[in-house]
PDB file of C-alpha atoms in Angstrom:
ATOM      1  CA  MET A   1      12.770  -2.684 -11.262  1.00  0.00           C
ATOM      2  CA  LEU A   2      11.285  -5.524  -9.799  1.00  0.00           C
ATOM      3  CA  GLY A   3      10.122  -8.466 -12.605  1.00  0.00           C
ATOM      4  CA  LEU A   4       6.408  -8.583 -11.353  1.00  0.00           C
ATOM      5  CA  PRO A   5       3.611 -11.300 -12.783  1.00  0.00           C
ATOM      6  CA  THR A   6       1.349  -9.636 -15.282  1.00  0.00           C
ATOM      7  CA  LEU A   7      -2.555 -10.267 -15.933  1.00  0.00           C
ATOM      8  CA  ARG A   8      -4.019  -9.668 -19.395  1.00  0.00           C
ATOM      9  CA  ALA A   9      -7.515 -10.120 -19.793  1.00  0.00           C
ATOM     10  CA  GLY A  10      -8.291  -8.429 -23.511  1.00  0.00           C
ATOM     11  CA  PRO A  11      -7.122  -4.937 -24.410  1.00  0.00           C
ATOM     12  CA  ARG A  12      -6.759  -4.392 -20.753  1.00  0.00           C
ATOM     13  CA  PHE A  13      -4.263  -6.043 -17.922  1.00  0.00           C
ATOM     14  CA  VAL A  14      -3.545  -6.201 -14.756  1.00  0.00           C
ATOM     15  CA  LEU A  15      -0.123  -5.911 -13.146  1.00  0.00           C
ATOM     16  CA  ALA A  16      -0.175  -7.855  -9.753  1.00  0.00           C
ATOM     17  CA  LEU A  17       2.496  -5.317  -8.171  1.00  0.00           C
ATOM     18  CA  LEU A  18       2.571  -8.138  -4.796  1.00  0.00           C
ATOM     19  CA  GLY A  19       3.918  -5.514  -1.278  1.00  0.00           C
ATOM     20  CA  LEU A  20       6.107  -3.004  -4.113  1.00  0.00           C
ATOM     21  CA  PRO A  21       6.554  -0.598  -1.246  1.00  0.00           C
ATOM     22  CA  ILE A  22       5.694   3.162  -1.600  1.00  0.00           C
ATOM     23  CA  LEU A  23       7.064   4.143   2.247  1.00  0.00           C
ATOM     24  CA  ARG A  24       7.703   3.248   5.243  1.00  0.00           C
ATOM     25  CA  MET A  25       7.143   5.610   7.532  1.00  0.00           C
ATOM     26  CA  GLY A  26       4.227   8.501   8.259  1.00  0.00           C
ATOM     27  CA  PRO A  27       2.844  10.431   5.253  1.00  0.00           C
ATOM     28  CA  ARG A  28       4.590  13.604   3.454  1.00  0.00           C
ATOM     29  CA  PHE A  29       3.412  14.368   0.044  1.00  0.00           C
ATOM     30  CA  ARG A  30       6.995  13.424  -1.204  1.00  0.00           C
ATOM     31  CA  ASP A  31       6.842  10.473  -0.235  1.00  0.00           C
ATOM     32  CA  LEU A  32       3.499  10.326  -2.529  1.00  0.00           C
ATOM     33  CA  SER A  33       5.099  11.914  -5.767  1.00  0.00           C
ATOM     34  CA  VAL A  34       7.502   8.944  -5.660  1.00  0.00           C
ATOM     35  CA  GLY A  35       4.473   6.214  -5.381  1.00  0.00           C
ATOM     36  CA  VAL A  36       3.044   8.359  -8.641  1.00  0.00           C
ATOM     37  CA  ASP A  37       6.504   8.376  -9.891  1.00  0.00           C
ATOM     38  CA  ILE A  38       6.623   3.955  -9.417  1.00  0.00           C
ATOM     39  CA  ILE A  39       3.179   3.818 -10.746  1.00  0.00           C
ATOM     40  CA  ARG A  40       4.374   5.365 -13.918  1.00  0.00           C
ATOM     41  CA  GLU A  41       7.576   3.750 -14.182  1.00  0.00           C
ATOM     42  CA  GLU A  42       5.277   0.276 -13.966  1.00  0.00           C
ATOM     43  CA  MET A  43       2.967   1.462 -16.762  1.00  0.00           C
ATOM     44  CA  GLU A  44       6.423   2.133 -18.951  1.00  0.00           C
ATOM     45  CA  LYS A  45       8.142  -1.103 -18.832  1.00  0.00           C
ATOM     46  CA  HIS A  46       4.513  -2.791 -19.585  1.00  0.00           C
ATOM     47  CA  ARG A  47       3.765  -0.301 -22.893  1.00  0.00           C
ATOM     48  CA  ALA A  48       0.471   0.628 -20.603  1.00  0.00           C
ATOM     49  CA  THR A  49      -0.982   4.269 -21.068  1.00  0.00           C
ATOM     50  CA  VAL A  50      -3.944   4.382 -19.021  1.00  0.00           C
ATOM     51  CA  LEU A  51      -4.138   4.033 -15.443  1.00  0.00           C
ATOM     52  CA  ARG A  52      -7.692   2.508 -14.412  1.00  0.00           C
ATOM     53  CA  SER A  53      -6.873   1.941 -10.813  1.00  0.00           C
ATOM     54  CA  VAL A  54      -4.117   0.835  -8.098  1.00  0.00           C
ATOM     55  CA  HIS A  55      -4.664  -0.693  -5.076  1.00  0.00           C
ATOM     56  CA  LEU A  56      -3.059   0.289  -1.880  1.00  0.00           C
ATOM     57  CA  HIS A  57      -2.541  -1.868   1.415  1.00  0.00           C
ATOM     58  CA  ILE A  58      -2.610   0.754   4.526  1.00  0.00           C
ATOM     59  CA  GLY A  59      -1.250  -0.356   7.452  1.00  0.00           C
ATOM     60  CA  GLN A  60      -3.807   0.941  11.064  1.00  0.00           C
ATOM     61  CA  LEU A  61       0.088   1.912  12.103  1.00  0.00           C
ATOM     62  CA  SER A  62       1.322   3.999   9.211  1.00  0.00           C
ATOM     63  CA  ALA A  63      -0.247   7.497   9.859  1.00  0.00           C
ATOM     64  CA  ILE A  64      -1.672   7.706   6.774  1.00  0.00           C
ATOM     65  CA  VAL A  65      -5.449   9.101   6.213  1.00  0.00           C
ATOM     66  CA  PRO A  66      -7.489   7.289   4.153  1.00  0.00           C
ATOM     67  CA  GLU A  67      -9.380  10.586   2.602  1.00  0.00           C
ATOM     68  CA  ALA A  68      -5.846  13.257   2.673  1.00  0.00           C
ATOM     69  CA  LEU A  69      -4.287   9.970   0.818  1.00  0.00           C
ATOM     70  CA  SER A  70      -7.356  10.115  -1.973  1.00  0.00           C
ATOM     71  CA  PHE A  71      -6.902  14.296  -2.084  1.00  0.00           C
ATOM     72  CA  CYS A  72      -3.567  13.671  -2.868  1.00  0.00           C
ATOM     73  CA  PHE A  73      -3.807  11.520  -5.111  1.00  0.00           C
ATOM     74  CA  GLU A  74      -6.531  13.684  -6.765  1.00  0.00           C
ATOM     75  CA  VAL A  75      -4.365  16.291  -6.885  1.00  0.00           C
ATOM     76  CA  MET A  76      -1.563  14.532  -8.764  1.00  0.00           C
ATOM     77  CA  THR A  77      -2.832  13.007 -11.148  1.00  0.00           C
ATOM     78  CA  SER A  78      -5.043  16.014 -12.728  1.00  0.00           C
ATOM     79  CA  GLY A  79      -4.073  16.728 -15.637  1.00  0.00           C
ATOM     80  CA  THR A  80      -1.799  13.684 -16.006  1.00  0.00           C
ATOM     81  CA  ASN A  81      -2.479  10.021 -17.987  1.00  0.00           C
ATOM     82  CA  LEU A  82      -3.144   9.060 -14.401  1.00  0.00           C
ATOM     83  CA  GLU A  83      -6.271  11.459 -13.528  1.00  0.00           C
ATOM     84  CA  GLY A  84      -9.448   9.620 -13.280  1.00  0.00           C
ATOM     85  CA  ALA A  85      -7.804   6.915 -11.820  1.00  0.00           C
ATOM     86  CA  ARG A  86      -9.968   4.530  -9.494  1.00  0.00           C
ATOM     87  CA  LEU A  87      -7.756   4.070  -5.916  1.00  0.00           C
ATOM     88  CA  ASP A  88      -8.661   1.374  -4.050  1.00  0.00           C
ATOM     89  CA  MET A  89      -8.000   1.203  -0.104  1.00  0.00           C
ATOM     90  CA  GLU A  90      -7.747  -2.157   2.152  1.00  0.00           C
ATOM     91  CA  ILE A  91      -6.846  -1.123   5.569  1.00  0.00           C
ATOM     92  CA  ILE A  92      -4.223  -4.163   7.234  1.00  0.00           C
ATOM     93  CA  PRO A  93      -5.062  -4.516  10.572  1.00  0.00           C
ATOM     94  CA  LEU A  94      -2.156  -4.152  13.378  1.00  0.00           C
ATOM     95  CA  ARG A  95      -0.415  -7.265  14.222  1.00  0.00           C
ATOM     96  CA  GLY A  96       1.967  -8.721  16.670  1.00  0.00           C
ATOM     97  CA  VAL A  97       4.435 -11.360  18.075  1.00  0.00           C
ATOM     98  CA  CYS A  98       5.160 -11.845  20.925  1.00  0.00           C
ATOM     99  CA  ARG A  99       8.937 -12.315  21.981  1.00  0.00           C
ATOM    100  CA  ALA A 100       8.088 -13.952  24.945  1.00  0.00           C
ATOM    101  CA  CYS A 101       5.659 -16.505  24.080  1.00  0.00           C
ATOM    102  CA  HIS A 102       5.978 -16.042  19.930  1.00  0.00           C
ATOM    103  CA  LYS A 103       2.217 -16.357  19.641  1.00  0.00           C
ATOM    104  CA  GLU A 104       0.802 -14.062  17.287  1.00  0.00           C
ATOM    105  CA  PHE A 105      -2.453 -11.717  17.730  1.00  0.00           C
ATOM    106  CA  GLU A 106      -3.909  -8.189  16.241  1.00  0.00           C
ATOM    107  CA  ILE A 107      -3.168  -5.636  18.855  1.00  0.00           C
ATOM    108  CA  GLN A 108      -6.536  -3.750  19.612  1.00  0.00           C
ATOM    109  CA  ASN A 109      -6.686  -0.157  20.667  1.00  0.00           C
ATOM    110  CA  TYR A 110      -2.970  -0.172  20.218  1.00  0.00           C
ATOM    111  CA  ALA A 111      -2.253  -1.848  23.555  1.00  0.00           C
ATOM    112  CA  PHE A 112       1.184  -3.660  22.631  1.00  0.00           C
ATOM    113  CA  GLU A 113       1.451  -6.018  25.350  1.00  0.00           C
ATOM    114  CA  CYS A 114       0.904  -9.645  24.494  1.00  0.00           C
ATOM    115  CA  PRO A 115      -2.885 -10.716  25.339  1.00  0.00           C
ATOM    116  CA  HIS A 116      -1.406 -14.655  26.036  1.00  0.00           C
ATOM    117  CA  CYS A 117       1.170 -13.719  28.735  1.00  0.00           C
ATOM    118  CA  GLY A 118       1.273 -10.454  29.674  1.00  0.00           C
ATOM    119  CA  ASN A 119       4.903  -9.338  27.848  1.00  0.00           C
ATOM    120  CA  ARG A 120       5.223  -5.884  27.176  1.00  0.00           C
ATOM    121  CA  ASP A 121       8.510  -7.507  24.104  1.00  0.00           C
ATOM    122  CA  ILE A 122       6.040  -6.741  21.133  1.00  0.00           C
ATOM    123  CA  GLN A 123       7.408  -6.790  17.246  1.00  0.00           C
ATOM    124  CA  THR A 124       4.976  -5.769  15.411  1.00  0.00           C
ATOM    125  CA  ILE A 125       4.883  -8.289  11.443  1.00  0.00           C
ATOM    126  CA  SER A 126       1.424  -5.562  10.350  1.00  0.00           C
ATOM    127  CA  GLY A 127      -0.264  -2.605  10.272  1.00  0.00           C
ATOM    128  CA  GLN A 128       2.852   0.065   9.321  1.00  0.00           C
ATOM    129  CA  GLU A 129       3.454  -0.624   5.620  1.00  0.00           C
ATOM    130  CA  LEU A 130       1.599   1.308   2.705  1.00  0.00           C
ATOM    131  CA  SER A 131       2.528  -0.947  -0.442  1.00  0.00           C
ATOM    132  CA  ILE A 132       1.326  -0.852  -4.164  1.00  0.00           C
ATOM    133  CA  VAL A 133      -0.769  -4.140  -4.028  1.00  0.00           C
ATOM    134  CA  GLU A 134      -2.341  -4.085  -7.604  1.00  0.00           C
ATOM    135  CA  MET A 135      -2.899  -1.735 -11.181  1.00  0.00           C
ATOM    136  CA  GLU A 136      -4.748  -2.323 -13.684  1.00  0.00           C
ATOM    137  CA  VAL A 137      -4.224  -0.401 -17.051  1.00  0.00           C
ATOM    138  CA  ASP A 138      -4.598  -0.406 -20.434  1.00  0.00           C
TER     139      ASP A 138
END
């Protein structure tokens, strides 16, 4: 696993898992299971026993429905030491860079066209991710 920074604050500590990916493409229940496994591995590595909260970055184009993810997380953690953990989700806007004029911009209404030069050769640079940003554990 990654050598990740640990922040300690009394009996609780926060694991800063900046950008640890859960999945790259569309939502699948198996991918959530992998995400829960990643959480468990990190907790074991830091000798944590209780999960208080998980903060996720969810890309606007990741095909993740926050309400569905919340429901699945609740179902998968029920009856485990992860049960009752707060799931915080932050939606990351879809951003791109034009391959012609090299300007960066937020992609509005899924229109993959540069607002500066009109070029349609756009590289997305954010908005497709689903990653764990932070976990609070005891």
